[in-house]
GROMACS .gro file of C-alpha atoms in nm:
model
  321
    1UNK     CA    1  -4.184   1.929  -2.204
    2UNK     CA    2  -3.927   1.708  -2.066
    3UNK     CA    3  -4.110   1.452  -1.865
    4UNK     CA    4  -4.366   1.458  -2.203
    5UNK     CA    5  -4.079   1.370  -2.420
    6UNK     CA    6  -3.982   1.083  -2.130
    7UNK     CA    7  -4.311   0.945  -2.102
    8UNK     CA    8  -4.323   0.946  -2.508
    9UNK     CA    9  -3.954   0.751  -2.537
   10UNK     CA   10  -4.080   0.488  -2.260
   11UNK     CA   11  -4.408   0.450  -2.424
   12UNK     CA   12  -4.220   0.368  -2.725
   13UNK     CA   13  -3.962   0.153  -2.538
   14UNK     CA   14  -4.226  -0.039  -2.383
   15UNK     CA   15  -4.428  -0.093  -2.729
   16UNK     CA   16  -4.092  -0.207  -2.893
   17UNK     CA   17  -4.007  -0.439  -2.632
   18UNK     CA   18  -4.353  -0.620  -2.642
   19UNK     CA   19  -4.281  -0.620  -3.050
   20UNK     CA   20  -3.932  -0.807  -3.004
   21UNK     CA   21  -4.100  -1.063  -2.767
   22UNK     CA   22  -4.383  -1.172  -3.011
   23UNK     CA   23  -4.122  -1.227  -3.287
   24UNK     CA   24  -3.880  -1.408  -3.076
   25UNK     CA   25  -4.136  -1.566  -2.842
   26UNK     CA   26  -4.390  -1.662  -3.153
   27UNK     CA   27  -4.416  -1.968  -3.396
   28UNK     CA   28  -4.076  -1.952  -3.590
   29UNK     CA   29  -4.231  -2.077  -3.900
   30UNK     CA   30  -4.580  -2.169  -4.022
   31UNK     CA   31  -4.643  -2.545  -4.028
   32UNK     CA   32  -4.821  -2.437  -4.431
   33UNK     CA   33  -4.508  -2.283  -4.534
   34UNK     CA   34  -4.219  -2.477  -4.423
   35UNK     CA   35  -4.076  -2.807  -4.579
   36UNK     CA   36  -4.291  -3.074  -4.588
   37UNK     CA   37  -4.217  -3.357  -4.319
   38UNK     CA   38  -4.285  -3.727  -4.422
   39UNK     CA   39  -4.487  -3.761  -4.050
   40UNK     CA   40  -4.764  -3.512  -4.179
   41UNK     CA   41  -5.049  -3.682  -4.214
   42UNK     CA   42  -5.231  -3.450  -4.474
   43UNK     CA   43  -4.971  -3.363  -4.737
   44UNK     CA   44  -4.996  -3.080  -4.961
   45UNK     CA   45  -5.339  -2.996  -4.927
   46UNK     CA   46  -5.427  -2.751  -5.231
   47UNK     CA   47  -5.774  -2.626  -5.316
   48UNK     CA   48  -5.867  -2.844  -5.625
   49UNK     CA   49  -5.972  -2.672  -5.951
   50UNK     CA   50  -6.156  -2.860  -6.138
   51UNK     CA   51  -6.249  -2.817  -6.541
   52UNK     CA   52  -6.543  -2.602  -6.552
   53UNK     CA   53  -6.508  -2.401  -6.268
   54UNK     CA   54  -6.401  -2.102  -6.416
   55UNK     CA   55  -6.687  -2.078  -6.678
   56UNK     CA   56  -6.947  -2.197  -6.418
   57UNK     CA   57  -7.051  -1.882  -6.294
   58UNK     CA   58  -7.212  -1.842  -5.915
   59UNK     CA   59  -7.518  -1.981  -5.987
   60UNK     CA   60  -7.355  -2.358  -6.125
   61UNK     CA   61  -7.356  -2.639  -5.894
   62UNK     CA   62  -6.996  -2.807  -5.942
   63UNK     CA   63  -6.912  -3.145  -5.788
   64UNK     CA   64  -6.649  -3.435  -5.820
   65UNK     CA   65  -6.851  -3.750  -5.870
   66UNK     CA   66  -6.672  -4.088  -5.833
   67UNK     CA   67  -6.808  -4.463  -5.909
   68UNK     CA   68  -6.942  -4.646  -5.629
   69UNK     CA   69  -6.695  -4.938  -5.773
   70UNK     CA   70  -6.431  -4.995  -6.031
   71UNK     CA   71  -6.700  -5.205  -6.157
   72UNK     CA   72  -6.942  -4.924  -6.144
   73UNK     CA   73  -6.930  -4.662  -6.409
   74UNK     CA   74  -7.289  -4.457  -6.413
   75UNK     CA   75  -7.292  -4.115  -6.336
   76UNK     CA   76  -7.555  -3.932  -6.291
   77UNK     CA   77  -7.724  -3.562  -6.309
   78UNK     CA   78  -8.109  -3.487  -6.157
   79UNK     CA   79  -8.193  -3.112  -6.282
   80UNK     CA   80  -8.479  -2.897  -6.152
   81UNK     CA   81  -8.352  -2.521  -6.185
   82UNK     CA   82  -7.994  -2.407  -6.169
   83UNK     CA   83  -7.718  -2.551  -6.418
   84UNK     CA   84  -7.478  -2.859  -6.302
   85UNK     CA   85  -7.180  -2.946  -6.351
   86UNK     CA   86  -6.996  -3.260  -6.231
   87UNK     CA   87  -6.615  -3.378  -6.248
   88UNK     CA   88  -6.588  -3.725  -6.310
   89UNK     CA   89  -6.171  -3.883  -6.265
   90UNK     CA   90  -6.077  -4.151  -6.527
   91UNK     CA   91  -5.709  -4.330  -6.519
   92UNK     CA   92  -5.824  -4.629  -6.805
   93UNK     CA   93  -6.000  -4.715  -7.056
   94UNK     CA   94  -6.347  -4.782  -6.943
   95UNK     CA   95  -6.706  -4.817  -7.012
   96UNK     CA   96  -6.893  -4.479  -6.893
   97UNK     CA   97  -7.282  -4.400  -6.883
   98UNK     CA   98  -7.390  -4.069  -6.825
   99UNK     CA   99  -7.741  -4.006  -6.723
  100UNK     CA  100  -7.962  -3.676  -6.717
  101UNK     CA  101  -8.265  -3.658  -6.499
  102UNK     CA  102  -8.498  -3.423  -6.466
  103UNK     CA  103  -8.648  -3.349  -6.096
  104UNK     CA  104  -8.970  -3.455  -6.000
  105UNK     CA  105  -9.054  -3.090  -5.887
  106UNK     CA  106  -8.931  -2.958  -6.209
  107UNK     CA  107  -9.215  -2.799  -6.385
  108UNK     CA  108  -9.025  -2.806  -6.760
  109UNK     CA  109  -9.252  -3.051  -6.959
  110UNK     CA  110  -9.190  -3.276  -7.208
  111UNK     CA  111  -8.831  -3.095  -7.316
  112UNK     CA  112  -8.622  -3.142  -7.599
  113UNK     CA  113  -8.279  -3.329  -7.499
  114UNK     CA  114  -7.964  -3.290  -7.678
  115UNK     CA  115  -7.614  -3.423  -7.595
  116UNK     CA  116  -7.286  -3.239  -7.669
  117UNK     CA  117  -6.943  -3.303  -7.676
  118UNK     CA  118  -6.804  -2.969  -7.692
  119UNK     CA  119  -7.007  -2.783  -8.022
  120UNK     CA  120  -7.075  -3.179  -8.166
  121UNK     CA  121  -7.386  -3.304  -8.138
  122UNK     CA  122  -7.447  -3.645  -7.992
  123UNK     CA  123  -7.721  -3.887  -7.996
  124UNK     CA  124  -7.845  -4.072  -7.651
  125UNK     CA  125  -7.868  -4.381  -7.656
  126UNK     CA  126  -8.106  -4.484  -7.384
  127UNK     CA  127  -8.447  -4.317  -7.283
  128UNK     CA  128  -8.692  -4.341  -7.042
  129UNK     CA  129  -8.933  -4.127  -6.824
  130UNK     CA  130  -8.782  -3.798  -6.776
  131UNK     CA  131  -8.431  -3.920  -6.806
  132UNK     CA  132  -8.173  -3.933  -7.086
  133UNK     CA  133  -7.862  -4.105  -7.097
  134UNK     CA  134  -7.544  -4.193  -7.314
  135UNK     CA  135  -7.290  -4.474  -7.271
  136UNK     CA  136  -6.955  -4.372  -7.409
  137UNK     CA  137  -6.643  -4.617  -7.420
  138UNK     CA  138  -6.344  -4.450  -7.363
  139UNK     CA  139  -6.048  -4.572  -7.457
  140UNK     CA  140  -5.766  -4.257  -7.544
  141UNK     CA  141  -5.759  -3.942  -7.413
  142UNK     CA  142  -5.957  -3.745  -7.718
  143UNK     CA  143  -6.248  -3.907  -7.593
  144UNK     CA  144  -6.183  -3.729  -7.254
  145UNK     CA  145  -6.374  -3.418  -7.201
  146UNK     CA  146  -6.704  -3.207  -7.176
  147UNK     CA  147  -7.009  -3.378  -7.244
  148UNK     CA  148  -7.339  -3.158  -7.179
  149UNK     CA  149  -7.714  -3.237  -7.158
  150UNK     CA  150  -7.980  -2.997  -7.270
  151UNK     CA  151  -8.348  -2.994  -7.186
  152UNK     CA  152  -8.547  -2.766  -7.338
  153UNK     CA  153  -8.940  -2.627  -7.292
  154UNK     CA  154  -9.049  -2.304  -7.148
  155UNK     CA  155  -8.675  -2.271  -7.008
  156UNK     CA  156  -8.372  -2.453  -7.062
  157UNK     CA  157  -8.166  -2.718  -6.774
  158UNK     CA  158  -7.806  -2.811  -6.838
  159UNK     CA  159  -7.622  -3.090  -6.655
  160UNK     CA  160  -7.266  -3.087  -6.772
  161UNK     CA  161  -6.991  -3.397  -6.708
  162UNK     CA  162  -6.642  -3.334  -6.736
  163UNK     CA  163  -6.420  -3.631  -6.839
  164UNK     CA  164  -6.037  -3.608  -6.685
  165UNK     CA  165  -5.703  -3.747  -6.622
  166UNK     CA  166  -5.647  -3.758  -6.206
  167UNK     CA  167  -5.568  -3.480  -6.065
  168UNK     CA  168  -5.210  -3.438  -5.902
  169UNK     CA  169  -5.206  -3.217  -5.610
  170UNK     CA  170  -4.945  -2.996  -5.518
  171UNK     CA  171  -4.872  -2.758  -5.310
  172UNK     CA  172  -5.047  -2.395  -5.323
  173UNK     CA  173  -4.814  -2.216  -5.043
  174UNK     CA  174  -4.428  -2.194  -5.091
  175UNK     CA  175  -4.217  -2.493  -4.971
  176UNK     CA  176  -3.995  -2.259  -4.687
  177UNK     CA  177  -3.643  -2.398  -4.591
  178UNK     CA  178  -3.289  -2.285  -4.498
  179UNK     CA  179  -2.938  -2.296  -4.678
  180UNK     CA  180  -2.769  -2.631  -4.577
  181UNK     CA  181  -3.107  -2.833  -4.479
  182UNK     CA  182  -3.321  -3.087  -4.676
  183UNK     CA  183  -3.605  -2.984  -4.869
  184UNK     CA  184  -3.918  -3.275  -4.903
  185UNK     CA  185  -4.191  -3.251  -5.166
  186UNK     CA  186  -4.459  -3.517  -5.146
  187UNK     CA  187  -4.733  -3.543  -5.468
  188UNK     CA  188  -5.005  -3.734  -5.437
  189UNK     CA  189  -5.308  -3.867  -5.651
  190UNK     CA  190  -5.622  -4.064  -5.558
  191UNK     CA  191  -5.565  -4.327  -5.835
  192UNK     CA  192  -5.300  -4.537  -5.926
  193UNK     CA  193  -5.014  -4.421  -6.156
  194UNK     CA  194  -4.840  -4.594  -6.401
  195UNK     CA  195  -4.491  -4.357  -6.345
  196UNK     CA  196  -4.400  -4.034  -6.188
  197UNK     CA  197  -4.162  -3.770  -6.269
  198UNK     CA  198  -3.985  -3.522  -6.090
  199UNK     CA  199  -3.876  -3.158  -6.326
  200UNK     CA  200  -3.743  -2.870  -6.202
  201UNK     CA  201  -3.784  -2.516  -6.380
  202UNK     CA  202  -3.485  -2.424  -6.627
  203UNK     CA  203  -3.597  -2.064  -6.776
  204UNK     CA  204  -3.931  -2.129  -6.943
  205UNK     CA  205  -3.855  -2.538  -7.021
  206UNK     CA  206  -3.898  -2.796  -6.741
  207UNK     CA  207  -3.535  -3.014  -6.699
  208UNK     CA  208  -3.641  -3.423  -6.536
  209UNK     CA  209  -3.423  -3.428  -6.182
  210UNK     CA  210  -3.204  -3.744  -6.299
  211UNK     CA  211  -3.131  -3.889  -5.967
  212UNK     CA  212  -2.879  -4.128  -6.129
  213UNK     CA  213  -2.635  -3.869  -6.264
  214UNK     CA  214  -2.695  -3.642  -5.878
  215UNK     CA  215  -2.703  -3.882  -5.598
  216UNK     CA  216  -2.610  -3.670  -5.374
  217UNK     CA  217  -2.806  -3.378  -5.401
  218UNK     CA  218  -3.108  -3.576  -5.517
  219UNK     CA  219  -3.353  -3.873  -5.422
  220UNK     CA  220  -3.684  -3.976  -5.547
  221UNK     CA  221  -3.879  -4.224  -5.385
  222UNK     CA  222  -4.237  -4.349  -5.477
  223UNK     CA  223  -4.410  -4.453  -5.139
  224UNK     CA  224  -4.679  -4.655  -5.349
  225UNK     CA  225  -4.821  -4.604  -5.705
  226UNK     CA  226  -5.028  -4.305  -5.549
  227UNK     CA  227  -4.761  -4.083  -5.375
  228UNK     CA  228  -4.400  -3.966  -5.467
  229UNK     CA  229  -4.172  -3.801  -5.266
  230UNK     CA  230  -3.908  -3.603  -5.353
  231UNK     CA  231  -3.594  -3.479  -5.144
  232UNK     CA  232  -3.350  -3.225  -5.193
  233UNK     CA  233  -3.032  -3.225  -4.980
  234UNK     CA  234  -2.775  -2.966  -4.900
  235UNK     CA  235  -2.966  -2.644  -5.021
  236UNK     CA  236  -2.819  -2.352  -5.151
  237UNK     CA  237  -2.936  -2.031  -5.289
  238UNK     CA  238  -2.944  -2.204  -5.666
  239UNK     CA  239  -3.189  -2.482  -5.585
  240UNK     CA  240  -3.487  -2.242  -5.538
  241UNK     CA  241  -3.718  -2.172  -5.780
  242UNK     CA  242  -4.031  -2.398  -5.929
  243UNK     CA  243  -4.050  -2.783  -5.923
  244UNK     CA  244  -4.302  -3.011  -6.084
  245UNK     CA  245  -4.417  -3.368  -6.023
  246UNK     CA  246  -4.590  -3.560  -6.268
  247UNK     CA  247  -4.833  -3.865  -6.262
  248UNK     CA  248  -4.852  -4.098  -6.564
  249UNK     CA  249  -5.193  -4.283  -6.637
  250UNK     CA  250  -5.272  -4.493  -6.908
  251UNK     CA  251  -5.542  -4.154  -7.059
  252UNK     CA  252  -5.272  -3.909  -7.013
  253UNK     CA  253  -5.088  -3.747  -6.740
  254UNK     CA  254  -5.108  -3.449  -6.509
  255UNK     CA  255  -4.893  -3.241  -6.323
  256UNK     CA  256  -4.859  -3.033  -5.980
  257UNK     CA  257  -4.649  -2.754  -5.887
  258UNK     CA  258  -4.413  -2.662  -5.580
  259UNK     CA  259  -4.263  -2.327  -5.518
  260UNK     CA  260  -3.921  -2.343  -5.306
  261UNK     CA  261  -3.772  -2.095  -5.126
  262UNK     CA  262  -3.419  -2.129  -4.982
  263UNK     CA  263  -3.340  -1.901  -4.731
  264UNK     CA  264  -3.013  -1.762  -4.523
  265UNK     CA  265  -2.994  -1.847  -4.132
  266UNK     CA  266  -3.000  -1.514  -4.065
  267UNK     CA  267  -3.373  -1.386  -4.194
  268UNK     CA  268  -3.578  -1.508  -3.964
  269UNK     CA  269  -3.366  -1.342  -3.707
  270UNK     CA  270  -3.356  -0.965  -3.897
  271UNK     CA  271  -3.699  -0.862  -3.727
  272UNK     CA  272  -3.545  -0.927  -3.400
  273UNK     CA  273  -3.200  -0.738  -3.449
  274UNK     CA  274  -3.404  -0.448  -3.607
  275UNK     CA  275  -3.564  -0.387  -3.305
  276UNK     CA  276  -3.277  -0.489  -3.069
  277UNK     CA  277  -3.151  -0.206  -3.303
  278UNK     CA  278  -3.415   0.069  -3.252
  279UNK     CA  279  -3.458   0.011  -2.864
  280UNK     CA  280  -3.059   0.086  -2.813
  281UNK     CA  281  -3.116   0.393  -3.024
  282UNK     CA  282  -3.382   0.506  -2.784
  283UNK     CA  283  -3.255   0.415  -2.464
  284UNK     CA  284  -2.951   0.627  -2.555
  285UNK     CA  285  -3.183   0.897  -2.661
  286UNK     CA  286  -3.336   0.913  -2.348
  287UNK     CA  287  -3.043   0.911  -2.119
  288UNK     CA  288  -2.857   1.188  -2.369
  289UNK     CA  289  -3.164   1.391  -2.321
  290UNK     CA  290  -3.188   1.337  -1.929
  291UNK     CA  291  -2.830   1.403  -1.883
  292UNK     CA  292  -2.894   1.744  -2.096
  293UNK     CA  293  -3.200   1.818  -1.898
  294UNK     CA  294  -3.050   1.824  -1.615
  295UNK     CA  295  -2.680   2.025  -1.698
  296UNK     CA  296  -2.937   2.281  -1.823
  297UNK     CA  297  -3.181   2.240  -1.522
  298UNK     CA  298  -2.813   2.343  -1.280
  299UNK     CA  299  -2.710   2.643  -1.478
  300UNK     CA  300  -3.007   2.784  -1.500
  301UNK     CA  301  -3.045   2.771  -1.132
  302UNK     CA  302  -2.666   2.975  -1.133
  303UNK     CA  303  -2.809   3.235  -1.399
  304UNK     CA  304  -3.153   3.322  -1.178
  305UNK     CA  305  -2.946   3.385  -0.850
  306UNK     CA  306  -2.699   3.607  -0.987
  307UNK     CA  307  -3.000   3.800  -1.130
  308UNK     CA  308  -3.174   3.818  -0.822
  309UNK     CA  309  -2.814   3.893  -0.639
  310UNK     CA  310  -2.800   4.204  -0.908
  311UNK     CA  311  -3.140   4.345  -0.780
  312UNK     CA  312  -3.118   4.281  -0.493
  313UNK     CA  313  -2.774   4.533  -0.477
  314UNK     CA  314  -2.950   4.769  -0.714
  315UNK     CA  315  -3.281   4.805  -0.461
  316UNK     CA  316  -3.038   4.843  -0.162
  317UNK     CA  317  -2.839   5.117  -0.384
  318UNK     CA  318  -3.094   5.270  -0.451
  319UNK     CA  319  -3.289   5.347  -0.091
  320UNK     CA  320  -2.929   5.457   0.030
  321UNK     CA  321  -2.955   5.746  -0.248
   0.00000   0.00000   0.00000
């Protein structure tokens, strides 16, 4: 029993010991969750959702479709089987023509076409063999939005284009940093904005970061029309919380969002002192238990010679009789 419950304490020595290394030996921080650093050269990569993807359903092709030009504004869909759906970025008032095509291995013959916009109907404008097209001019943002083909004959093809302000991208993992250090958040767009702005979460209303009025705990700088950047200086517990940059285009404006969390020097080191902690506690266990194990082991010796002393006298006692 004794060596089992020594080989047991070691084991677990050993396995705690190999446990503090890999947290004091290991990355400190993930490069995704810390503070961004103005040297990255991919900044707040975030997994775009795009209108329609929701609603698409796994069998719905989605892509983002983009003009081969500012000059060139024609988009368009080829269908043969499964429903499409295409995002299509728009920062100005422009001249758009959508087109729908069907396949040349689609079987569906001679189909009735219908445009939407939403549940209102819309006429094309423009027809020729097995394609269908409309040419919108959009010049405000109610003219932004869903506009869907449909062919149909013995079964039905949809090609769907969704209209849209830029997307801003954000960040999708927290923003990780440390009371007293700087905090950087960088948003960026792939078209030019007109303006950006900077809020910060106050309750359930978003509060602009007025950099005029807090100098010194706040600066803004806009690296070109496409990417802000903003920094937060001398963190304390009361700056975490949610942040939210804005781009401004001349259809509308979007927004990204940043989650910051400002933590004490101490927590990254907890882990470590916790099992600092736990290997003392054993270590003492298993000298306390040696040291007992072996004041036992002594006076037990004592206890079986005087026994065998005692019989020994009675068996001598008792053949003089």
């Amino acid at each position: 029993m004794p060596s089992t419950f020594s080989e047991w304490c070691l084991g677990r020595l050993l396995l705690l010991l190999l446990l503090g290394t890999s947290v004091s030996g290991g990355n400190p921080a993930d490069p995704a969750m810390t503070t961004q650093d103005s040297s990255q050269t991919q900044v707040n990569s975030v997994t775009k959702m795009q209108p329609g993807h929701e609603s698409s359903g796994p069998h719905v092709a989605t892509q983002e479709l983009k003009p081969a030009s500012k000059e060139d504004s024609v988009y368009e869909i080829v269908l043969s089987g499964a429903p499409v759906e295409k995002n299509i970025s728009v920062a100005s008032p422009t001249k758009v023509e959508l087109i729908c095509k069907l396949g040349e291995d689609s079987s569906l013959k001679n189909p009735q076409v219908t445009w939407k916009k939403g549940g209102e109907t819309i006429s094309h404008t423009t027809k020729t063999q097995n394609s269908w097209s409309i040419q919108l001019t959009i010049s405000e943002s109610s003219q932004l939005g869903s506009y869907t083909c449909i062919l149909k004959g013995e079964k039905e093809l949809t090609a769907t284009f969704h209209l849209h302000v830029p997307k801003t991208e954000g960040r999708e993992k927290p923003v990780i940093t440390y009371i007293g250090d700087t905090a950087v958040m960088v948003c960026k767009t792939e078209y030019n904005a007109k303006a950006w702005t900077w809020y910060m979460t106050n309750g359930t209303e978003l509060a602009p970061i007025n950099t005029i009025l807090h100098t010194d705990k706040f600066e803004i700088m806009r690296k070109s029309a496409k990417v802000s950047r903003l920094e937060i200086f001398k963190l304390s517990k009361k700056d975490r919380g949610v942040y939210w940059c804005e781009a401004v285009f001349d259809l509308g404006s979007s927004k990204a969002r940043f989650e910051l969390k400002v933590l004490s020097i101490s927590a990254p080191l907890k882990p470590f002192i916790a099992v600092v902690a736990e290997v003392a506690i054993l270590v003492t266990t298993i000298v306390l238990y040696e040291v007992y194990s072996k004041r036992k082991g002594k006076g037990g010796g004592k206890e079986f010679d005087q026994i065998e002393k005692l019989k020994s006298e009675e068996n001598i006692a008792g053949r003089s009789k």
